mmCIF file of C-alpha atoms in Angstrom:
data_model
loop_
_atom_site.group_PDB
_atom_site.id
_atom_site.type_symbol
_atom_site.label_atom_id
_atom_site.label_comp_id
_atom_site.label_asym_id
_atom_site.label_seq_id
_atom_site.Cartn_x
_atom_site.Cartn_y
_atom_site.Cartn_z
ATOM 1 C CA MET A 1 -47.931 -1.530 11.856
ATOM 2 C CA ALA A 2 -45.810 -2.616 8.855
ATOM 3 C CA SER A 3 -46.614 0.470 6.947
ATOM 4 C CA LYS A 4 -45.641 2.610 10.058
ATOM 5 C CA VAL A 5 -42.255 0.806 10.270
ATOM 6 C CA ILE A 6 -41.664 1.461 6.513
ATOM 7 C CA ILE A 7 -42.547 5.199 6.817
ATOM 8 C CA VAL A 8 -40.432 5.608 9.930
ATOM 9 C CA ALA A 9 -37.578 4.015 8.170
ATOM 10 C CA ILE A 10 -37.984 6.381 5.215
ATOM 11 C CA CYS A 11 -38.088 9.241 7.603
ATOM 12 C CA LEU A 12 -34.782 8.014 9.187
ATOM 13 C CA MET A 13 -33.022 7.781 5.778
ATOM 14 C CA ALA A 14 -34.270 11.228 4.980
ATOM 15 C CA ALA A 15 -32.933 12.609 8.332
ATOM 16 C CA VAL A 16 -29.678 11.041 7.683
ATOM 17 C CA PHE A 17 -29.574 12.437 4.116
ATOM 18 C CA LEU A 18 -30.317 15.928 5.366
ATOM 19 C CA THR A 19 -27.516 15.736 7.979
ATOM 20 C CA GLU A 20 -25.057 14.550 5.402
ATOM 21 C CA ALA A 21 -26.221 17.371 3.107
ATOM 22 C CA ARG A 22 -25.384 19.973 5.684
ATOM 23 C CA SER A 23 -21.890 18.717 6.162
ATOM 24 C CA ALA A 24 -21.387 18.371 2.341
ATOM 25 C CA LYS A 25 -22.518 21.790 1.571
ATOM 26 C CA GLN A 26 -19.092 23.341 0.900
ATOM 27 C CA LEU A 27 -18.107 20.304 -1.348
ATOM 28 C CA THR A 28 -21.232 20.512 -3.455
ATOM 29 C CA GLU A 29 -20.794 24.248 -3.879
ATOM 30 C CA VAL A 30 -17.295 23.646 -5.385
ATOM 31 C CA THR A 31 -18.713 20.966 -7.573
ATOM 32 C CA LYS A 32 -21.464 23.203 -8.655
ATOM 33 C CA GLU A 33 -18.971 25.904 -9.759
ATOM 34 C CA ASN A 34 -16.929 23.413 -11.894
ATOM 35 C CA GLN A 35 -20.109 21.777 -13.312
ATOM 36 C CA GLU A 36 -20.413 22.424 -17.161
ATOM 37 C CA LYS A 37 -24.066 23.019 -17.618
ATOM 38 C CA ALA A 38 -26.587 25.658 -18.535
ATOM 39 C CA SER A 39 -27.738 27.492 -15.414
ATOM 40 C CA ASN A 40 -30.445 30.017 -14.663
ATOM 41 C CA PRO A 41 -28.703 32.785 -12.566
ATOM 42 C CA ASP A 42 -31.973 33.314 -10.697
ATOM 43 C CA VAL A 43 -31.296 30.023 -8.851
ATOM 44 C CA ASP A 44 -28.654 31.550 -6.653
ATOM 45 C CA LEU A 45 -30.050 35.083 -6.148
ATOM 46 C CA THR A 46 -31.741 36.157 -2.914
ATOM 47 C CA THR A 47 -35.070 37.898 -2.874
ATOM 48 C CA PRO A 48 -33.653 41.347 -2.775
ATOM 49 C CA ASP A 49 -31.142 40.343 -5.493
ATOM 50 C CA LEU A 50 -33.935 39.145 -7.832
ATOM 51 C CA LEU A 51 -35.854 42.450 -7.314
ATOM 52 C CA ALA A 52 -32.888 44.447 -8.055
ATOM 53 C CA LYS A 53 -31.974 42.326 -11.169
ATOM 54 C CA TYR A 54 -35.363 43.119 -12.650
ATOM 55 C CA GLY A 55 -35.234 46.927 -11.927
ATOM 56 C CA TYR A 56 -37.394 47.064 -8.871
ATOM 57 C CA PRO A 57 -36.644 48.943 -5.601
ATOM 58 C CA ALA A 58 -35.739 46.532 -2.800
ATOM 59 C CA GLU A 59 -35.342 46.920 0.864
ATOM 60 C CA SER A 60 -34.722 44.529 3.870
ATOM 61 C CA HIS A 61 -36.031 45.178 7.298
ATOM 62 C CA THR A 62 -35.492 43.326 10.601
ATOM 63 C CA VAL A 63 -38.347 42.870 12.875
ATOM 64 C CA GLN A 64 -38.180 41.459 16.478
ATOM 65 C CA THR A 65 -41.033 39.370 17.875
ATOM 66 C CA ASP A 66 -42.121 39.425 21.542
ATOM 67 C CA ASP A 67 -40.307 36.144 22.082
ATOM 68 C CA GLY A 68 -37.003 37.346 20.596
ATOM 69 C CA TYR A 69 -37.014 35.964 16.992
ATOM 70 C CA LEU A 70 -35.536 38.334 14.442
ATOM 71 C CA LEU A 71 -37.442 38.231 11.127
ATOM 72 C CA THR A 72 -36.493 39.630 7.853
ATOM 73 C CA LEU A 73 -39.087 41.570 5.878
ATOM 74 C CA HIS A 74 -38.477 42.267 2.207
ATOM 75 C CA ARG A 75 -40.090 45.319 0.683
ATOM 76 C CA ILE A 76 -40.908 46.648 -2.747
ATOM 77 C CA PRO A 77 -42.144 50.290 -1.947
ATOM 78 C CA HIS A 78 -43.400 50.747 -5.489
ATOM 79 C CA GLY A 79 -43.183 49.555 -9.105
ATOM 80 C CA LYS A 80 -40.371 49.922 -11.577
ATOM 81 C CA GLU A 81 -41.937 52.880 -13.221
ATOM 82 C CA VAL A 82 -44.851 53.626 -11.018
ATOM 83 C CA ALA A 83 -44.954 55.871 -7.971
ATOM 84 C CA ALA A 84 -46.162 54.636 -4.691
ATOM 85 C CA ARG A 85 -49.849 55.214 -4.001
ATOM 86 C CA ALA A 86 -49.998 57.044 -0.586
ATOM 87 C CA ASP A 87 -53.827 56.697 -0.648
ATOM 88 C CA ARG A 88 -53.763 52.825 -0.485
ATOM 89 C CA PRO A 89 -52.826 50.554 2.409
ATOM 90 C CA PRO A 90 -49.724 48.466 2.072
ATOM 91 C CA VAL A 91 -49.932 44.819 1.173
ATOM 92 C CA LEU A 92 -48.334 41.947 3.155
ATOM 93 C CA LEU A 93 -47.741 38.714 1.354
ATOM 94 C CA GLN A 94 -47.051 35.618 3.540
ATOM 95 C CA HIS A 95 -45.611 32.340 2.251
ATOM 96 C CA GLY A 96 -46.539 28.784 3.129
ATOM 97 C CA LEU A 97 -44.695 25.933 4.841
ATOM 98 C CA LEU A 98 -40.985 25.372 3.846
ATOM 99 C CA SER A 99 -41.042 28.490 1.760
ATOM 100 C CA SER A 100 -39.882 32.045 1.827
ATOM 101 C CA SER A 101 -40.415 35.586 0.393
ATOM 102 C CA ALA A 102 -38.974 34.273 -2.793
ATOM 103 C CA ASP A 103 -42.384 32.499 -3.492
ATOM 104 C CA TRP A 104 -43.875 35.813 -4.658
ATOM 105 C CA VAL A 105 -41.200 36.766 -7.066
ATOM 106 C CA VAL A 106 -39.570 33.719 -8.649
ATOM 107 C CA ASN A 107 -42.184 33.668 -11.541
ATOM 108 C CA GLY A 108 -40.752 36.953 -12.679
ATOM 109 C CA PRO A 109 -42.089 40.454 -13.619
ATOM 110 C CA GLY A 110 -45.552 40.563 -15.170
ATOM 111 C CA LYS A 111 -46.310 37.143 -13.691
ATOM 112 C CA ALA A 112 -45.577 37.011 -9.948
ATOM 113 C CA LEU A 113 -48.102 38.627 -7.623
ATOM 114 C CA ALA A 114 -45.485 40.864 -5.787
ATOM 115 C CA TYR A 115 -44.435 42.426 -9.093
ATOM 116 C CA LEU A 116 -48.053 42.840 -10.302
ATOM 117 C CA LEU A 117 -49.090 44.633 -7.061
ATOM 118 C CA ALA A 118 -45.906 46.827 -7.103
ATOM 119 C CA ASP A 119 -46.674 47.866 -10.710
ATOM 120 C CA GLN A 120 -50.186 48.909 -9.469
ATOM 121 C CA GLY A 121 -48.352 51.354 -7.148
ATOM 122 C CA TYR A 122 -48.735 49.306 -3.940
ATOM 123 C CA ASP A 123 -46.216 49.130 -1.216
ATOM 124 C CA VAL A 124 -45.507 45.415 -1.009
ATOM 125 C CA TRP A 125 -44.049 43.690 1.963
ATOM 126 C CA LEU A 126 -42.959 40.115 1.862
ATOM 127 C CA GLY A 127 -42.938 38.199 5.012
ATOM 128 C CA ASN A 128 -40.426 35.506 6.130
ATOM 129 C CA SER A 129 -41.621 33.196 9.114
ATOM 130 C CA ARG A 130 -39.233 32.298 11.854
ATOM 131 C CA GLY A 131 -36.776 29.511 11.044
ATOM 132 C CA ASN A 132 -36.799 29.930 7.219
ATOM 133 C CA THR A 133 -33.655 30.874 5.139
ATOM 134 C CA TYR A 134 -34.053 34.712 6.061
ATOM 135 C CA SER A 135 -35.309 34.445 9.584
ATOM 136 C CA ARG A 136 -32.744 32.194 11.415
ATOM 137 C CA LYS A 137 -31.720 34.562 14.125
ATOM 138 C CA HIS A 138 -32.806 35.254 17.711
ATOM 139 C CA VAL A 139 -31.687 37.590 20.422
ATOM 140 C CA SER A 140 -30.274 34.822 22.549
ATOM 141 C CA LEU A 141 -31.115 31.407 20.942
ATOM 142 C CA ASN A 142 -28.870 29.556 18.413
ATOM 143 C CA PRO A 143 -30.554 27.768 15.479
ATOM 144 C CA SER A 144 -28.017 24.851 15.985
ATOM 145 C CA LYS A 145 -29.780 24.088 19.272
ATOM 146 C CA ASP A 146 -33.267 22.594 19.704
ATOM 147 C CA LYS A 147 -34.652 25.329 21.842
ATOM 148 C CA PHE A 148 -34.627 27.681 18.864
ATOM 149 C CA TRP A 149 -36.959 25.290 16.919
ATOM 150 C CA ASP A 150 -39.527 24.928 19.580
ATOM 151 C CA PHE A 151 -42.338 26.436 17.768
ATOM 152 C CA SER A 152 -45.046 25.708 15.178
ATOM 153 C CA TRP A 153 -47.386 28.013 13.008
ATOM 154 C CA HIS A 154 -49.206 28.789 16.219
ATOM 155 C CA GLU A 155 -46.330 30.924 17.394
ATOM 156 C CA MET A 156 -46.029 32.476 13.881
ATOM 157 C CA GLY A 157 -49.624 33.476 14.165
ATOM 158 C CA VAL A 158 -49.612 34.905 17.767
ATOM 159 C CA SER A 159 -46.075 36.470 17.658
ATOM 160 C CA ASP A 160 -44.643 36.899 14.119
ATOM 161 C CA LEU A 161 -47.485 38.416 12.464
ATOM 162 C CA PRO A 162 -48.375 41.023 15.192
ATOM 163 C CA ALA A 163 -44.699 42.185 15.156
ATOM 164 C CA VAL A 164 -44.674 42.332 11.384
ATOM 165 C CA ILE A 165 -48.078 44.114 11.033
ATOM 166 C CA ASP A 166 -47.252 46.780 13.769
ATOM 167 C CA TYR A 167 -43.824 47.342 12.072
ATOM 168 C CA ILE A 168 -45.422 47.902 8.654
ATOM 169 C CA ILE A 169 -48.065 50.161 10.059
ATOM 170 C CA ASP A 170 -45.492 52.121 12.104
ATOM 171 C CA LYS A 171 -43.108 52.520 9.045
ATOM 172 C CA THR A 172 -45.802 53.526 6.609
ATOM 173 C CA GLY A 173 -48.248 55.491 8.751
ATOM 174 C CA SER A 174 -51.182 53.441 7.376
ATOM 175 C CA GLU A 175 -53.845 52.340 9.846
ATOM 176 C CA GLN A 176 -54.481 49.075 8.039
ATOM 177 C CA ILE A 177 -52.815 46.705 5.658
ATOM 178 C CA PHE A 178 -54.045 44.086 3.085
ATOM 179 C CA TYR A 179 -52.931 40.614 3.864
ATOM 180 C CA ALA A 180 -52.623 37.815 1.266
ATOM 181 C CA GLY A 181 -51.315 34.311 2.352
ATOM 182 C CA HIS A 182 -50.766 31.100 0.656
ATOM 183 C CA SER A 183 -51.309 27.823 2.536
ATOM 184 C CA MET A 184 -49.472 28.221 5.956
ATOM 185 C CA GLY A 185 -49.604 31.927 5.387
ATOM 186 C CA THR A 186 -53.421 31.564 5.679
ATOM 187 C CA THR A 187 -53.274 29.305 8.759
ATOM 188 C CA MET A 188 -51.179 32.077 10.461
ATOM 189 C CA PHE A 189 -53.883 34.511 9.838
ATOM 190 C CA TYR A 190 -56.643 32.410 11.247
ATOM 191 C CA VAL A 191 -54.389 31.835 14.400
ATOM 192 C CA LEU A 192 -53.789 35.631 14.505
ATOM 193 C CA ALA A 193 -57.370 36.635 14.144
ATOM 194 C CA SER A 194 -58.699 34.190 16.649
ATOM 195 C CA GLU A 195 -56.030 34.491 19.279
ATOM 196 C CA ARG A 196 -55.238 38.197 18.920
ATOM 197 C CA PRO A 197 -58.668 39.538 17.697
ATOM 198 C CA GLU A 198 -57.443 43.122 18.198
ATOM 199 C CA TYR A 199 -55.667 42.731 14.991
ATOM 200 C CA ASN A 200 -58.762 42.180 12.889
ATOM 201 C CA SER A 201 -59.289 45.982 12.776
ATOM 202 C CA LYS A 202 -55.713 46.354 11.421
ATOM 203 C CA ILE A 203 -56.508 44.230 8.339
ATOM 204 C CA ARG A 204 -58.510 45.835 5.527
ATOM 205 C CA ALA A 205 -59.087 42.393 4.038
ATOM 206 C CA HIS A 206 -57.407 38.988 3.990
ATOM 207 C CA PHE A 207 -57.019 36.883 0.800
ATOM 208 C CA SER A 208 -56.694 33.265 1.488
ATOM 209 C CA LEU A 209 -54.948 31.523 -1.515
ATOM 210 C CA ALA A 210 -55.393 27.747 -0.797
ATOM 211 C CA PRO A 211 -56.689 28.224 2.699
ATOM 212 C CA VAL A 212 -55.491 25.631 5.269
ATOM 213 C CA ALA A 213 -57.309 25.248 8.652
ATOM 214 C CA PHE A 214 -59.290 22.072 8.498
ATOM 215 C CA MET A 215 -57.389 19.236 6.714
ATOM 216 C CA SER A 216 -59.244 16.002 7.153
ATOM 217 C CA HIS A 217 -60.270 15.723 3.501
ATOM 218 C CA LEU A 218 -56.799 16.336 1.972
ATOM 219 C CA LYS A 219 -56.067 14.040 -0.933
ATOM 220 C CA SER A 220 -52.158 14.061 -1.074
ATOM 221 C CA PRO A 221 -51.048 10.417 -0.527
ATOM 222 C CA LEU A 222 -47.671 11.539 0.867
ATOM 223 C CA ILE A 223 -49.164 13.936 3.461
ATOM 224 C CA GLN A 224 -51.881 11.321 4.447
ATOM 225 C CA LEU A 225 -49.164 8.614 5.092
ATOM 226 C CA ALA A 226 -47.031 11.098 7.029
ATOM 227 C CA SER A 227 -49.995 12.244 9.226
ATOM 228 C CA LYS A 228 -50.606 8.651 10.330
ATOM 229 C CA VAL A 229 -47.158 8.540 11.921
ATOM 230 C CA ASP A 230 -46.798 11.948 13.234
ATOM 231 C CA ASP A 231 -46.072 10.838 16.851
ATOM 232 C CA GLU A 232 -43.466 8.308 15.578
ATOM 233 C CA LEU A 233 -41.975 10.963 13.416
ATOM 234 C CA LYS A 234 -41.604 13.507 16.068
ATOM 235 C CA LEU A 235 -40.111 10.906 18.496
ATOM 236 C CA LEU A 236 -37.693 9.639 15.892
ATOM 237 C CA LEU A 237 -36.447 13.191 14.854
ATOM 238 C CA ASP A 238 -36.210 14.250 18.499
ATOM 239 C CA LEU A 239 -34.004 11.182 19.376
ATOM 240 C CA MET A 240 -31.846 12.067 16.435
ATOM 241 C CA GLY A 241 -31.538 15.685 17.407
ATOM 242 C CA VAL A 242 -33.230 16.832 14.125
ATOM 243 C CA TYR A 243 -35.480 19.742 14.861
ATOM 244 C CA GLU A 244 -35.234 21.638 11.503
ATOM 245 C CA PHE A 245 -37.131 20.095 8.568
ATOM 246 C CA LEU A 246 -35.613 20.478 5.069
ATOM 247 C CA PRO A 247 -33.428 23.464 5.452
ATOM 248 C CA HIS A 248 -32.217 25.159 2.268
ATOM 249 C CA SER A 249 -28.803 23.611 1.255
ATOM 250 C CA GLY A 250 -26.500 23.847 -1.601
ATOM 251 C CA LEU A 251 -26.910 20.170 -2.311
ATOM 252 C CA LEU A 252 -30.716 20.650 -2.917
ATOM 253 C CA THR A 253 -29.944 23.502 -5.139
ATOM 254 C CA LEU A 254 -27.386 21.518 -7.102
ATOM 255 C CA ILE A 255 -29.857 18.591 -7.437
ATOM 256 C CA GLY A 256 -32.478 20.915 -8.831
ATOM 257 C CA GLU A 257 -30.074 22.348 -11.503
ATOM 258 C CA LEU A 258 -28.722 18.959 -12.580
ATOM 259 C CA PHE A 259 -31.831 16.838 -12.503
ATOM 260 C CA CYS A 260 -34.671 19.181 -12.855
ATOM 261 C CA ASN A 261 -33.752 21.394 -15.827
ATOM 262 C CA ASP A 262 -35.467 21.167 -19.089
ATOM 263 C CA GLU A 263 -32.905 18.824 -20.801
ATOM 264 C CA ALA A 264 -32.499 16.314 -18.070
ATOM 265 C CA ILE A 265 -34.185 13.022 -18.567
ATOM 266 C CA THR A 266 -35.066 13.066 -14.796
ATOM 267 C CA VAL A 267 -37.245 16.238 -15.067
ATOM 268 C CA ASP A 268 -40.383 14.287 -14.971
ATOM 269 C CA ILE A 269 -39.402 12.828 -11.650
ATOM 270 C CA CYS A 270 -39.052 16.337 -10.210
ATOM 271 C CA SER A 271 -42.489 17.469 -11.403
ATOM 272 C CA ASN A 272 -44.221 14.284 -10.327
ATOM 273 C CA VAL A 273 -42.837 14.780 -6.717
ATOM 274 C CA LEU A 274 -44.617 18.064 -6.722
ATOM 275 C CA PHE A 275 -47.755 16.571 -8.139
ATOM 276 C CA LEU A 276 -47.788 13.869 -5.421
ATOM 277 C CA ILE A 277 -47.987 16.538 -2.814
ATOM 278 C CA ALA A 278 -50.006 19.285 -4.420
ATOM 279 C CA GLY A 279 -52.130 17.655 -7.200
ATOM 280 C CA TYR A 280 -51.343 16.787 -10.785
ATOM 281 C CA ASP A 281 -51.341 19.770 -13.195
ATOM 282 C CA SER A 282 -48.757 19.446 -15.921
ATOM 283 C CA SER A 283 -50.342 22.008 -18.170
ATOM 284 C CA GLN A 284 -49.596 24.902 -15.659
ATOM 285 C CA LEU A 285 -46.070 23.815 -14.663
ATOM 286 C CA ASN A 286 -43.306 25.800 -16.225
ATOM 287 C CA ARG A 287 -40.573 23.256 -16.230
ATOM 288 C CA THR A 288 -37.899 25.680 -17.100
ATOM 289 C CA LEU A 289 -38.622 27.395 -13.616
ATOM 290 C CA LEU A 290 -38.027 24.208 -11.741
ATOM 291 C CA PRO A 291 -34.400 24.772 -10.945
ATOM 292 C CA VAL A 292 -35.180 28.230 -9.723
ATOM 293 C CA ILE A 293 -37.914 27.074 -7.541
ATOM 294 C CA LEU A 294 -35.665 24.351 -6.059
ATOM 295 C CA GLY A 295 -32.962 26.988 -5.634
ATOM 296 C CA HIS A 296 -35.329 28.781 -3.139
ATOM 297 C CA THR A 297 -37.534 26.007 -1.903
ATOM 298 C CA PRO A 298 -37.467 24.281 0.584
ATOM 299 C CA ALA A 299 -36.437 27.060 2.885
ATOM 300 C CA GLY A 300 -36.649 25.230 6.063
ATOM 301 C CA ALA A 301 -39.212 24.946 8.886
ATOM 302 C CA SER A 302 -39.392 23.458 12.374
ATOM 303 C CA THR A 303 -40.297 19.677 12.632
ATOM 304 C CA LYS A 304 -42.896 20.936 15.193
ATOM 305 C CA SER A 305 -44.756 22.822 12.397
ATOM 306 C CA VAL A 306 -44.966 19.773 10.291
ATOM 307 C CA VAL A 307 -46.182 17.601 13.105
ATOM 308 C CA HIS A 308 -48.743 20.093 13.917
ATOM 309 C CA TYR A 309 -50.164 19.857 10.524
ATOM 310 C CA GLY A 310 -50.117 16.091 10.842
ATOM 311 C CA GLN A 311 -52.202 16.402 14.025
ATOM 312 C CA GLU A 312 -54.695 18.589 12.071
ATOM 313 C CA VAL A 313 -55.142 15.840 9.448
ATOM 314 C CA GLY A 314 -55.689 13.165 12.137
ATOM 315 C CA SER A 315 -58.115 15.199 14.435
ATOM 316 C CA GLY A 316 -60.210 16.868 11.725
ATOM 317 C CA LYS A 317 -60.137 19.965 13.962
ATOM 318 C CA PHE A 318 -58.292 23.333 13.777
ATOM 319 C CA ARG A 319 -56.745 23.407 17.176
ATOM 320 C CA LYS A 320 -53.551 24.111 19.089
ATOM 321 C CA TYR A 321 -50.572 21.811 19.269
ATOM 322 C CA ASP A 322 -51.275 18.429 20.911
ATOM 323 C CA HIS A 323 -48.611 17.762 23.532
ATOM 324 C CA GLY A 324 -50.134 14.509 24.702
ATOM 325 C CA LEU A 325 -52.450 13.852 27.620
ATOM 326 C CA ILE A 326 -50.053 14.988 30.391
ATOM 327 C CA GLY A 327 -48.516 17.781 28.307
ATOM 328 C CA ASN A 328 -51.945 19.173 27.402
ATOM 329 C CA LEU A 329 -53.048 19.109 31.043
ATOM 330 C CA PHE A 330 -49.884 21.000 31.993
ATOM 331 C CA THR A 331 -50.155 23.503 28.989
ATOM 332 C CA TYR A 332 -53.965 23.938 28.663
ATOM 333 C CA GLY A 333 -55.612 22.579 31.744
ATOM 334 C CA HIS A 334 -57.420 20.020 29.596
ATOM 335 C CA ILE A 335 -56.467 16.585 28.237
ATOM 336 C CA SER A 336 -57.161 17.823 24.581
ATOM 337 C CA PRO A 337 -55.824 20.942 22.974
ATOM 338 C CA PRO A 338 -58.331 23.848 22.474
ATOM 339 C CA GLU A 339 -59.806 24.609 19.152
ATOM 340 C CA TYR A 340 -59.174 28.114 17.699
ATOM 341 C CA ASP A 341 -62.310 30.222 18.042
ATOM 342 C CA LEU A 342 -62.870 31.286 14.455
ATOM 343 C CA LYS A 343 -65.900 33.176 15.571
ATOM 344 C CA LYS A 344 -63.459 36.051 16.570
ATOM 345 C CA VAL A 345 -62.311 36.434 12.939
ATOM 346 C CA THR A 346 -64.065 39.724 11.937
ATOM 347 C CA ALA A 347 -61.702 40.983 9.168
ATOM 348 C CA PRO A 348 -63.184 40.562 5.645
ATOM 349 C CA VAL A 349 -62.120 37.250 4.123
ATOM 350 C CA PHE A 350 -61.673 36.104 0.587
ATOM 351 C CA LEU A 351 -61.340 32.311 -0.011
ATOM 352 C CA TYR A 352 -59.664 31.129 -3.183
ATOM 353 C CA TYR A 353 -59.966 27.456 -3.704
ATOM 354 C CA SER A 354 -59.695 24.860 -6.460
ATOM 355 C CA ASP A 355 -61.038 21.320 -7.188
ATOM 356 C CA ASN A 356 -57.588 19.737 -7.696
ATOM 357 C CA ASP A 357 -55.828 21.149 -4.606
ATOM 358 C CA TRP A 358 -54.731 18.071 -2.697
ATOM 359 C CA LEU A 359 -53.819 20.060 0.415
ATOM 360 C CA ALA A 360 -56.633 22.450 0.791
ATOM 361 C CA ALA A 361 -59.696 20.213 -0.140
ATOM 362 C CA VAL A 362 -63.041 21.784 -1.118
ATOM 363 C CA LYS A 363 -64.794 20.167 1.823
ATOM 364 C CA ASP A 364 -62.337 21.533 4.274
ATOM 365 C CA VAL A 365 -62.603 25.026 2.771
ATOM 366 C CA ASP A 366 -66.414 24.729 3.122
ATOM 367 C CA GLU A 367 -65.938 23.837 6.770
ATOM 368 C CA LEU A 368 -63.745 26.931 7.245
ATOM 369 C CA SER A 369 -66.184 29.166 5.501
ATOM 370 C CA LYS A 370 -69.076 27.877 7.836
ATOM 371 C CA LYS A 371 -67.101 28.599 10.917
ATOM 372 C CA LEU A 372 -66.352 32.171 10.065
ATOM 373 C CA PRO A 373 -68.853 34.650 11.613
ATOM 374 C CA LYS A 374 -68.923 36.944 8.482
ATOM 375 C CA SER A 375 -69.682 35.000 5.395
ATOM 376 C CA PRO A 376 -66.560 35.155 3.313
ATOM 377 C CA GLN A 377 -66.462 35.607 -0.344
ATOM 378 C CA LYS A 378 -65.501 32.301 -1.918
ATOM 379 C CA ILE A 379 -63.798 32.374 -5.316
ATOM 380 C CA HIS A 380 -63.632 29.073 -7.208
ATOM 381 C CA VAL A 381 -60.588 28.862 -9.579
ATOM 382 C CA LYS A 382 -62.069 27.951 -12.925
ATOM 383 C CA LEU A 383 -59.354 25.610 -14.075
ATOM 384 C CA GLU A 384 -60.294 22.205 -13.015
ATOM 385 C CA SER A 385 -56.759 21.042 -12.764
ATOM 386 C CA PHE A 386 -55.413 23.945 -10.796
ATOM 387 C CA ASN A 387 -53.299 22.563 -7.675
ATOM 388 C CA HIS A 388 -52.075 23.877 -4.384
ATOM 389 C CA LEU A 389 -48.678 25.242 -5.791
ATOM 390 C CA ASP A 390 -50.219 26.671 -8.940
ATOM 391 C CA TYR A 391 -51.294 29.771 -6.900
ATOM 392 C CA LEU A 392 -47.582 30.623 -6.852
ATOM 393 C CA TRP A 393 -46.016 29.281 -9.965
ATOM 394 C CA ALA A 394 -48.791 28.405 -12.528
ATOM 395 C CA ILE A 395 -48.195 29.745 -16.011
ATOM 396 C CA ASP A 396 -51.562 31.279 -15.976
ATOM 397 C CA ALA A 397 -51.782 32.342 -12.280
ATOM 398 C CA GLU A 398 -52.243 35.993 -13.260
ATOM 399 C CA SER A 399 -55.403 35.519 -15.329
ATOM 400 C CA LEU A 400 -56.790 32.720 -13.109
ATOM 401 C CA VAL A 401 -56.125 34.232 -9.629
ATOM 402 C CA TYR A 402 -54.098 37.401 -9.439
ATOM 403 C CA ASP A 403 -56.155 39.616 -11.649
ATOM 404 C CA GLU A 404 -59.127 38.857 -9.544
ATOM 405 C CA VAL A 405 -57.200 39.515 -6.262
ATOM 406 C CA ILE A 406 -55.845 42.815 -7.427
ATOM 407 C CA ALA A 407 -59.365 43.783 -8.651
ATOM 408 C CA GLN A 408 -60.765 43.169 -5.048
ATOM 409 C CA ILE A 409 -57.971 45.118 -3.535
ATOM 410 C CA ASN A 410 -58.508 48.063 -5.887
ATOM 411 C CA ASN A 411 -62.231 48.079 -4.950
ATOM 412 C CA LEU A 412 -61.667 48.117 -1.112
#
């Protein structure tokens, strides 16, 4: 009980901090302009701006979901000096929790997966899930109101992805797409393929980078602690009117530039926070990139999405949102939420996993693999220290993961 009180208190302080951060945004931006410091200009650039800076064609598209959310898709129709390959399906890259399309480009040309695919002539689309920096609009709901945030990754799977996939197919004329997801981006796929099985035929292959479905064996101490108080956390944040979790803010960007740059004595603190969540791997972390990463991440999420993951850790199952006994009876007709039927996942699946991933544990990946009806190809990342975030930002992500992903895409 004492530990729960401590954790709830920490959550309370965090929520207050975030509230203050929003109101202080203009002040911090002014401070930022006057601060005499070396700054990487990529920190403040949007995903399209980053693409344009490095000479790549960039497009932005708006997609409306069946429940009224307006999602922004970013597109790289082809490489910098490479024509589009009309004979190949387009590729959709879907980010994880608290992230955005920037995940796939901040590592820069020649290193980030989006650039590598574009330079192979692929038409690359970068998704942005509802509620993040680029997808904070709705036809009638306001993000300042709680109703806007009443969703988890379940809705992203059953509503966001179908709208995005249909839009890409309509725009390109292709009958199928390749889909690669990281972390929550993989969760969304398994929700889609089990709840909307007709979309399996529209996916040539799915590439799960750090697949997250079952979570009972995760090692991250911070996530384990949070999962033990998911009900208390949800109640506390609801009472405070905090429905958005870690939105992008000027204050967090400023903190990243001041305290996480190469010359700051506090840079080790920044990296160790990441390691506590994802797994320790200092050899693959480009510390020079930390301010840029924190300039784009966190990009915001609903608290309900975070709580839903906490429920997965506690239950050991891959199932729908738990509304409580009465809420479940009203919503599902049962006292417990139903599990996702993974037997309906028929699209080809490639599972990329690593020993040091503290969020997508090997045992949980094995459980997912056993539940899928068609035996997926399992690709074990050879580097023993490779962690959950290394799939995006590792120094050697290209040779350790991306080269193999691209080779598989080229062969399909």
